[in-house]
Structure formats: structure tokens, C-alpha cells
Amino acid sequence: MSFPGSGLAKGLAVTLRTMTKRSVTAQYPDVQPDLPPRTRGVIGLFEENCTVCMLCARECPDWCIYIDSHKETVPPAAPGGRERSRNVLDRFAIDFALCMYCGICIEVCPFDALFWSPEFEYAETDIHELTHERDKLREWMWTVPEPPALDPAAEEPKELAAARKAADKLAAQQQAEAEAAQAQAQSQASEQESADQDRPDTPGEGT
């Protein structure tokens, strides 16, 4: 059961506790904030991995990704082979005035061409300038932090396990071949030594 004026007393108590604490002010922009490693700032583009599959643009809920490309004919790698056609990226732009930072484009990219960057200082005075082209997106790519280390008790990825198994198998095969060659060389040397000892002395030797 509350008595009259209890709410006022609680409010004054909070005020008194706050007054005794020293206020902490982040001196931005002189002091940059310490952002979490998975901060969703802007989207960086690793252009070399982009195959112009258009999956990110199709899955974007805001339709804020603009991609232009053209096809080029690639000559055959070997004589008698067939020519191939590949998509060449002409434009990759993101309108951050429309982007809602959902991260769907990053999740659906099958070739790891899009990454979250913690960069957040990209304000503009004109809303039309918030559409950033691939050159700017590539600059932000180099601000992407390294992925966090795996849990020491986590299971090794299947790709690394398969690669390690193949490397160990190849190393064991090479070691076995080297040991076999060494054993064969030792056997031939011992046989040669035995044959030299069994060879009869010819007349006149040792005189």
C-alpha cells in the first residue's frame, strides 16, 4: 500500500542518486565510438567476387540496389574448345536513402561479394547523393573487420577437414615413396658391397 507522496519521494531519490554521479560525455567526433564488431554501418562490395547473378537486387525488399552489366565472349582455354560468355559488371550502386539495413542482400549473396562495414560517417546534404556507386562501396570494403575467431571447442568446417585430410594423405604418400626409395637405395648398396666382397681376387692383385 502506497502512501501519499511516495511517487514524488521515489523521483527525488532517483534525482539525488543521479546528481552524485559524474556525467560521461562522448566527445564525438574527436573521440570515435567503440562500435561492436557486427555493427551494421554500410555495405562494402568486393567486386572481384561479384558474378552479376542479380540475386541481391531481386531479394532486396526496398529495391535500392542498381546493377548494370554486359556480356563478353571469352576465348577457349585450349585449342578446339568452345567460347564462353560471361557477365561483366558495369554498375553496382546502393541507395542508402531507401536501404533499411536488413542485410538480406548480404545473406543471399552466394559468392561473398557483400559485407557489413562499421563505417557510418556518410551523411550528405542532398538525398540524391546517398546513392553510392561501386567505387565508394569498394572503399568501404577495406573497413570491414576480420571475422571473429571460432570457438576452440567448435567443430572444424567440413571444407577445412576435407582439405586437411587430402593434404595429410598426400604427405603420407610422399613420405612412403621417399622411404621406399631410400630402402631400395640401401638394398642396392648392400648388394653391391656383398658382390664386391664375394668377387675372387685376380692374379697379380696386391703385388
PDB file of C-alpha atoms in Angstrom:
ATOM      1  CA  MET A   1       0.000   0.000   0.000  1.00  0.00           C
ATOM      2  CA  SER A   2       1.498   3.302  -1.074  1.00  0.00           C
ATOM      3  CA  PHE A   3       1.192   6.439   0.990  1.00  0.00           C
ATOM      4  CA  PRO A   4       0.530   9.905  -0.458  1.00  0.00           C
ATOM      5  CA  GLY A   5       3.625  11.461  -1.959  1.00  0.00           C
ATOM      6  CA  SER A   6       5.513   8.148  -2.365  1.00  0.00           C
ATOM      7  CA  GLY A   7       5.912   8.698  -6.123  1.00  0.00           C
ATOM      8  CA  LEU A   8       7.406  12.139  -5.528  1.00  0.00           C
ATOM      9  CA  ALA A   9       9.811  10.693  -2.973  1.00  0.00           C
ATOM     10  CA  LYS A  10      10.984   7.989  -5.380  1.00  0.00           C
ATOM     11  CA  GLY A  11      11.519  10.560  -8.112  1.00  0.00           C
ATOM     12  CA  LEU A  12      13.556  12.785  -5.785  1.00  0.00           C
ATOM     13  CA  ALA A  13      15.621   9.770  -4.715  1.00  0.00           C
ATOM     14  CA  VAL A  14      16.473   8.983  -8.343  1.00  0.00           C
ATOM     15  CA  THR A  15      17.393  12.633  -8.897  1.00  0.00           C
ATOM     16  CA  LEU A  16      19.686  12.672  -5.868  1.00  0.00           C
ATOM     17  CA  ARG A  17      21.430   9.445  -6.943  1.00  0.00           C
ATOM     18  CA  THR A  18      21.984  10.849 -10.422  1.00  0.00           C
ATOM     19  CA  MET A  19      23.318  14.145  -9.112  1.00  0.00           C
ATOM     20  CA  THR A  20      26.069  12.387  -7.181  1.00  0.00           C
ATOM     21  CA  LYS A  21      27.372  10.547 -10.263  1.00  0.00           C
ATOM     22  CA  ARG A  22      29.797  12.088 -12.699  1.00  0.00           C
ATOM     23  CA  SER A  23      28.379  12.503 -16.180  1.00  0.00           C
ATOM     24  CA  VAL A  24      30.249  10.896 -19.069  1.00  0.00           C
ATOM     25  CA  THR A  25      30.048  12.613 -22.440  1.00  0.00           C
ATOM     26  CA  ALA A  26      31.355  11.012 -25.623  1.00  0.00           C
ATOM     27  CA  GLN A  27      33.462  13.704 -27.281  1.00  0.00           C
ATOM     28  CA  TYR A  28      32.448  12.838 -30.854  1.00  0.00           C
ATOM     29  CA  PRO A  29      33.892  13.451 -33.442  1.00  0.00           C
ATOM     30  CA  ASP A  30      37.210  13.992 -31.639  1.00  0.00           C
ATOM     31  CA  VAL A  31      36.827  10.592 -29.995  1.00  0.00           C
ATOM     32  CA  GLN A  32      35.442   7.858 -32.200  1.00  0.00           C
ATOM     33  CA  PRO A  33      32.927   5.491 -30.610  1.00  0.00           C
ATOM     34  CA  ASP A  34      33.921   1.924 -29.833  1.00  0.00           C
ATOM     35  CA  LEU A  35      31.496   0.047 -32.091  1.00  0.00           C
ATOM     36  CA  PRO A  36      30.590  -3.636 -31.751  1.00  0.00           C
ATOM     37  CA  PRO A  37      32.264  -5.926 -34.322  1.00  0.00           C
ATOM     38  CA  ARG A  38      28.938  -6.738 -36.026  1.00  0.00           C
ATOM     39  CA  THR A  39      27.808  -3.133 -36.430  1.00  0.00           C
ATOM     40  CA  ARG A  40      25.595  -2.539 -39.472  1.00  0.00           C
ATOM     41  CA  GLY A  41      27.028   0.668 -40.858  1.00  0.00           C
ATOM     42  CA  VAL A  42      27.230   0.492 -44.654  1.00  0.00           C
ATOM     43  CA  ILE A  43      27.606  -2.288 -47.210  1.00  0.00           C
ATOM     44  CA  GLY A  44      31.001  -2.907 -48.779  1.00  0.00           C
ATOM     45  CA  LEU A  45      31.416  -4.511 -52.204  1.00  0.00           C
ATOM     46  CA  PHE A  46      34.178  -6.990 -53.048  1.00  0.00           C
ATOM     47  CA  GLU A  47      33.882  -6.541 -56.793  1.00  0.00           C
ATOM     48  CA  GLU A  48      36.098  -9.492 -57.783  1.00  0.00           C
ATOM     49  CA  ASN A  49      33.614 -11.950 -56.257  1.00  0.00           C
ATOM     50  CA  CYS A  50      30.538 -10.474 -57.943  1.00  0.00           C
ATOM     51  CA  THR A  51      29.196 -12.601 -60.807  1.00  0.00           C
ATOM     52  CA  VAL A  52      26.237 -10.304 -61.601  1.00  0.00           C
ATOM     53  CA  CYS A  53      23.786 -13.022 -60.618  1.00  0.00           C
ATOM     54  CA  MET A  54      21.293 -10.251 -59.618  1.00  0.00           C
ATOM     55  CA  LEU A  55      20.206 -12.250 -56.575  1.00  0.00           C
ATOM     56  CA  CYS A  56      20.836  -9.378 -54.166  1.00  0.00           C
ATOM     57  CA  ALA A  57      18.850  -6.909 -56.286  1.00  0.00           C
ATOM     58  CA  ARG A  58      15.909  -9.319 -56.670  1.00  0.00           C
ATOM     59  CA  GLU A  59      15.728 -10.140 -52.960  1.00  0.00           C
ATOM     60  CA  CYS A  60      16.057  -6.547 -51.734  1.00  0.00           C
ATOM     61  CA  PRO A  61      12.704  -5.520 -50.160  1.00  0.00           C
ATOM     62  CA  ASP A  62      13.330  -1.838 -50.934  1.00  0.00           C
ATOM     63  CA  TRP A  63      14.674  -2.275 -54.459  1.00  0.00           C
ATOM     64  CA  CYS A  64      17.569   0.022 -53.605  1.00  0.00           C
ATOM     65  CA  ILE A  65      20.299  -1.941 -55.432  1.00  0.00           C
ATOM     66  CA  TYR A  66      21.018  -0.971 -59.016  1.00  0.00           C
ATOM     67  CA  ILE A  67      23.119  -3.297 -61.198  1.00  0.00           C
ATOM     68  CA  ASP A  68      24.089  -2.927 -64.857  1.00  0.00           C
ATOM     69  CA  SER A  69      26.206  -5.397 -66.808  1.00  0.00           C
ATOM     70  CA  HIS A  70      27.062  -6.635 -70.268  1.00  0.00           C
ATOM     71  CA  LYS A  71      28.206  -9.941 -71.730  1.00  0.00           C
ATOM     72  CA  GLU A  72      31.662 -10.613 -73.093  1.00  0.00           C
ATOM     73  CA  THR A  73      32.902 -13.597 -75.073  1.00  0.00           C
ATOM     74  CA  VAL A  74      35.829 -15.414 -73.520  1.00  0.00           C
ATOM     75  CA  PRO A  75      38.109 -17.327 -75.929  1.00  0.00           C
ATOM     76  CA  PRO A  76      38.589 -21.050 -75.292  1.00  0.00           C
ATOM     77  CA  ALA A  77      41.235 -22.008 -72.768  1.00  0.00           C
ATOM     78  CA  ALA A  78      42.581 -24.780 -75.023  1.00  0.00           C
ATOM     79  CA  PRO A  79      42.673 -25.165 -78.805  1.00  0.00           C
ATOM     80  CA  GLY A  80      39.479 -26.705 -80.112  1.00  0.00           C
ATOM     81  CA  GLY A  81      37.455 -25.627 -77.072  1.00  0.00           C
ATOM     82  CA  ARG A  82      34.232 -23.687 -77.044  1.00  0.00           C
ATOM     83  CA  GLU A  83      33.955 -19.965 -76.468  1.00  0.00           C
ATOM     84  CA  ARG A  84      32.227 -18.894 -73.296  1.00  0.00           C
ATOM     85  CA  SER A  85      30.238 -15.803 -72.418  1.00  0.00           C
ATOM     86  CA  ARG A  86      30.461 -14.144 -69.016  1.00  0.00           C
ATOM     87  CA  ASN A  87      28.778 -11.201 -67.343  1.00  0.00           C
ATOM     88  CA  VAL A  88      30.886  -8.103 -66.755  1.00  0.00           C
ATOM     89  CA  LEU A  89      29.816  -5.672 -64.046  1.00  0.00           C
ATOM     90  CA  ASP A  90      29.253  -2.110 -65.296  1.00  0.00           C
ATOM     91  CA  ARG A  91      27.454  -0.558 -62.345  1.00  0.00           C
ATOM     92  CA  PHE A  92      26.721  -1.554 -58.758  1.00  0.00           C
ATOM     93  CA  ALA A  93      25.061   1.128 -56.666  1.00  0.00           C
ATOM     94  CA  ILE A  94      23.089   1.180 -53.410  1.00  0.00           C
ATOM     95  CA  ASP A  95      20.640   3.937 -52.497  1.00  0.00           C
ATOM     96  CA  PHE A  96      21.129   4.308 -48.735  1.00  0.00           C
ATOM     97  CA  ALA A  97      18.204   6.723 -48.614  1.00  0.00           C
ATOM     98  CA  LEU A  98      15.977   3.685 -49.239  1.00  0.00           C
ATOM     99  CA  CYS A  99      18.052   0.951 -47.600  1.00  0.00           C
ATOM    100  CA  MET A 100      16.622  -0.304 -44.306  1.00  0.00           C
ATOM    101  CA  TYR A 101      19.775  -2.251 -43.374  1.00  0.00           C
ATOM    102  CA  CYS A 102      18.022  -5.593 -43.229  1.00  0.00           C
ATOM    103  CA  GLY A 103      21.095  -7.441 -44.515  1.00  0.00           C
ATOM    104  CA  ILE A 104      19.164  -9.718 -46.869  1.00  0.00           C
ATOM    105  CA  CYS A 105      21.460  -8.867 -49.793  1.00  0.00           C
ATOM    106  CA  ILE A 106      24.489  -9.919 -47.771  1.00  0.00           C
ATOM    107  CA  GLU A 107      22.866 -13.143 -46.632  1.00  0.00           C
ATOM    108  CA  VAL A 108      21.687 -14.267 -50.073  1.00  0.00           C
ATOM    109  CA  CYS A 109      24.922 -13.458 -51.946  1.00  0.00           C
ATOM    110  CA  PRO A 110      26.304 -16.912 -52.861  1.00  0.00           C
ATOM    111  CA  PHE A 111      29.800 -15.641 -53.705  1.00  0.00           C
ATOM    112  CA  ASP A 112      30.622 -13.456 -50.652  1.00  0.00           C
ATOM    113  CA  ALA A 113      30.718 -10.187 -52.556  1.00  0.00           C
ATOM    114  CA  LEU A 114      28.845  -8.054 -49.975  1.00  0.00           C
ATOM    115  CA  PHE A 115      29.896  -7.376 -46.374  1.00  0.00           C
ATOM    116  CA  TRP A 116      28.848  -5.199 -43.469  1.00  0.00           C
ATOM    117  CA  SER A 117      31.197  -2.320 -42.710  1.00  0.00           C
ATOM    118  CA  PRO A 118      31.056  -0.411 -39.393  1.00  0.00           C
ATOM    119  CA  GLU A 119      31.582   2.869 -41.297  1.00  0.00           C
ATOM    120  CA  PHE A 120      28.752   5.266 -40.510  1.00  0.00           C
ATOM    121  CA  GLU A 121      30.024   8.733 -41.444  1.00  0.00           C
ATOM    122  CA  TYR A 122      28.480   9.126 -44.868  1.00  0.00           C
ATOM    123  CA  ALA A 123      25.878  11.842 -44.317  1.00  0.00           C
ATOM    124  CA  GLU A 124      25.071  14.093 -47.279  1.00  0.00           C
ATOM    125  CA  THR A 125      23.323  17.423 -47.644  1.00  0.00           C
ATOM    126  CA  ASP A 126      21.393  16.181 -50.688  1.00  0.00           C
ATOM    127  CA  ILE A 127      19.342  12.991 -50.546  1.00  0.00           C
ATOM    128  CA  HIS A 128      20.263  12.176 -54.143  1.00  0.00           C
ATOM    129  CA  GLU A 129      23.904  11.889 -53.126  1.00  0.00           C
ATOM    130  CA  LEU A 130      23.102   8.969 -50.819  1.00  0.00           C
ATOM    131  CA  THR A 131      23.209   6.670 -53.860  1.00  0.00           C
ATOM    132  CA  HIS A 132      26.776   5.405 -53.693  1.00  0.00           C
ATOM    133  CA  GLU A 133      28.414   3.738 -56.672  1.00  0.00           C
ATOM    134  CA  ARG A 134      30.704   0.729 -56.714  1.00  0.00           C
ATOM    135  CA  ASP A 135      33.905   2.767 -56.272  1.00  0.00           C
ATOM    136  CA  LYS A 136      32.674   4.057 -52.913  1.00  0.00           C
ATOM    137  CA  LEU A 137      31.348   0.642 -51.942  1.00  0.00           C
ATOM    138  CA  ARG A 138      34.764  -0.822 -52.731  1.00  0.00           C
ATOM    139  CA  GLU A 139      36.460   1.757 -50.489  1.00  0.00           C
ATOM    140  CA  TRP A 140      34.208   0.688 -47.631  1.00  0.00           C
ATOM    141  CA  MET A 141      35.196  -2.917 -48.255  1.00  0.00           C
ATOM    142  CA  TRP A 142      38.624  -2.265 -46.722  1.00  0.00           C
ATOM    143  CA  THR A 143      37.000  -1.117 -43.468  1.00  0.00           C
ATOM    144  CA  VAL A 144      35.266  -4.474 -42.964  1.00  0.00           C
ATOM    145  CA  PRO A 145      36.665  -6.106 -39.784  1.00  0.00           C
ATOM    146  CA  GLU A 146      38.009  -9.632 -39.785  1.00  0.00           C
ATOM    147  CA  PRO A 147      35.529 -12.341 -38.828  1.00  0.00           C
ATOM    148  CA  PRO A 148      35.611 -13.350 -35.159  1.00  0.00           C
ATOM    149  CA  ALA A 149      37.633 -16.383 -34.230  1.00  0.00           C
ATOM    150  CA  LEU A 150      35.808 -19.683 -33.931  1.00  0.00           C
ATOM    151  CA  ASP A 151      35.060 -21.238 -30.602  1.00  0.00           C
ATOM    152  CA  PRO A 152      38.007 -23.519 -29.676  1.00  0.00           C
ATOM    153  CA  ALA A 153      35.532 -26.309 -28.966  1.00  0.00           C
ATOM    154  CA  ALA A 154      33.660 -25.796 -32.255  1.00  0.00           C
ATOM    155  CA  GLU A 155      33.665 -28.481 -34.920  1.00  0.00           C
ATOM    156  CA  GLU A 156      36.092 -27.881 -37.772  1.00  0.00           C
ATOM    157  CA  PRO A 157      34.373 -26.775 -41.009  1.00  0.00           C
ATOM    158  CA  LYS A 158      33.835 -29.586 -43.496  1.00  0.00           C
ATOM    159  CA  GLU A 159      35.796 -27.793 -46.208  1.00  0.00           C
ATOM    160  CA  LEU A 160      38.861 -27.429 -43.987  1.00  0.00           C
ATOM    161  CA  ALA A 161      38.556 -31.002 -42.752  1.00  0.00           C
ATOM    162  CA  ALA A 162      38.394 -32.341 -46.324  1.00  0.00           C
ATOM    163  CA  ALA A 163      41.341 -30.204 -47.411  1.00  0.00           C
ATOM    164  CA  ARG A 164      43.371 -31.251 -44.368  1.00  0.00           C
ATOM    165  CA  LYS A 165      42.570 -34.920 -44.962  1.00  0.00           C
ATOM    166  CA  ALA A 166      43.662 -34.689 -48.599  1.00  0.00           C
ATOM    167  CA  ALA A 167      46.872 -32.869 -47.624  1.00  0.00           C
ATOM    168  CA  ASP A 168      47.682 -35.444 -44.933  1.00  0.00           C
ATOM    169  CA  LYS A 169      47.057 -38.281 -47.380  1.00  0.00           C
ATOM    170  CA  LEU A 170      49.337 -36.699 -49.983  1.00  0.00           C
ATOM    171  CA  ALA A 171      52.058 -36.075 -47.401  1.00  0.00           C
ATOM    172  CA  ALA A 172      51.853 -39.675 -46.155  1.00  0.00           C
ATOM    173  CA  GLN A 173      52.047 -40.977 -49.746  1.00  0.00           C
ATOM    174  CA  GLN A 174      55.088 -38.827 -50.497  1.00  0.00           C
ATOM    175  CA  GLN A 175      56.774 -39.934 -47.262  1.00  0.00           C
ATOM    176  CA  ALA A 176      56.095 -43.604 -48.074  1.00  0.00           C
ATOM    177  CA  GLU A 177      57.544 -43.152 -51.569  1.00  0.00           C
ATOM    178  CA  ALA A 178      60.628 -41.449 -50.126  1.00  0.00           C
ATOM    179  CA  GLU A 179      61.122 -44.233 -47.564  1.00  0.00           C
ATOM    180  CA  ALA A 180      60.704 -46.880 -50.264  1.00  0.00           C
ATOM    181  CA  ALA A 181      63.257 -45.149 -52.486  1.00  0.00           C
ATOM    182  CA  GLN A 182      65.673 -44.853 -49.569  1.00  0.00           C
ATOM    183  CA  ALA A 183      65.228 -48.534 -48.672  1.00  0.00           C
ATOM    184  CA  GLN A 184      65.790 -49.550 -52.294  1.00  0.00           C
ATOM    185  CA  ALA A 185      68.950 -47.462 -52.463  1.00  0.00           C
ATOM    186  CA  GLN A 186      70.259 -49.038 -49.246  1.00  0.00           C
ATOM    187  CA  SER A 187      69.435 -52.523 -50.564  1.00  0.00           C
ATOM    188  CA  GLN A 188      71.278 -51.869 -53.807  1.00  0.00           C
ATOM    189  CA  ALA A 189      74.267 -50.522 -51.896  1.00  0.00           C
ATOM    190  CA  SER A 190      74.389 -53.592 -49.636  1.00  0.00           C
ATOM    191  CA  GLU A 191      74.077 -55.921 -52.612  1.00  0.00           C
ATOM    192  CA  GLN A 192      76.917 -54.118 -54.364  1.00  0.00           C
ATOM    193  CA  GLU A 193      79.055 -54.335 -51.233  1.00  0.00           C
ATOM    194  CA  SER A 194      78.311 -58.054 -50.872  1.00  0.00           C
ATOM    195  CA  ALA A 195      79.160 -58.659 -54.527  1.00  0.00           C
ATOM    196  CA  ASP A 196      82.472 -56.833 -54.102  1.00  0.00           C
ATOM    197  CA  GLN A 197      83.356 -58.994 -51.108  1.00  0.00           C
ATOM    198  CA  ASP A 198      82.488 -62.249 -52.905  1.00  0.00           C
ATOM    199  CA  ARG A 199      84.476 -61.370 -56.025  1.00  0.00           C
ATOM    200  CA  PRO A 200      87.637 -63.589 -56.225  1.00  0.00           C
ATOM    201  CA  ASP A 201      90.987 -61.865 -56.253  1.00  0.00           C
ATOM    202  CA  THR A 202      92.593 -61.818 -59.676  1.00  0.00           C
ATOM    203  CA  PRO A 203      96.236 -62.872 -60.034  1.00  0.00           C
ATOM    204  CA  GLY A 204      98.612 -60.054 -59.575  1.00  0.00           C
ATOM    205  CA  GLU A 205      96.370 -58.017 -57.280  1.00  0.00           C
ATOM    206  CA  GLY A 206      98.019 -56.783 -54.152  1.00  0.00           C
ATOM    207  CA  THR A 207     101.557 -57.166 -55.551  1.00  0.00           C
TER     208      THR A 207
END
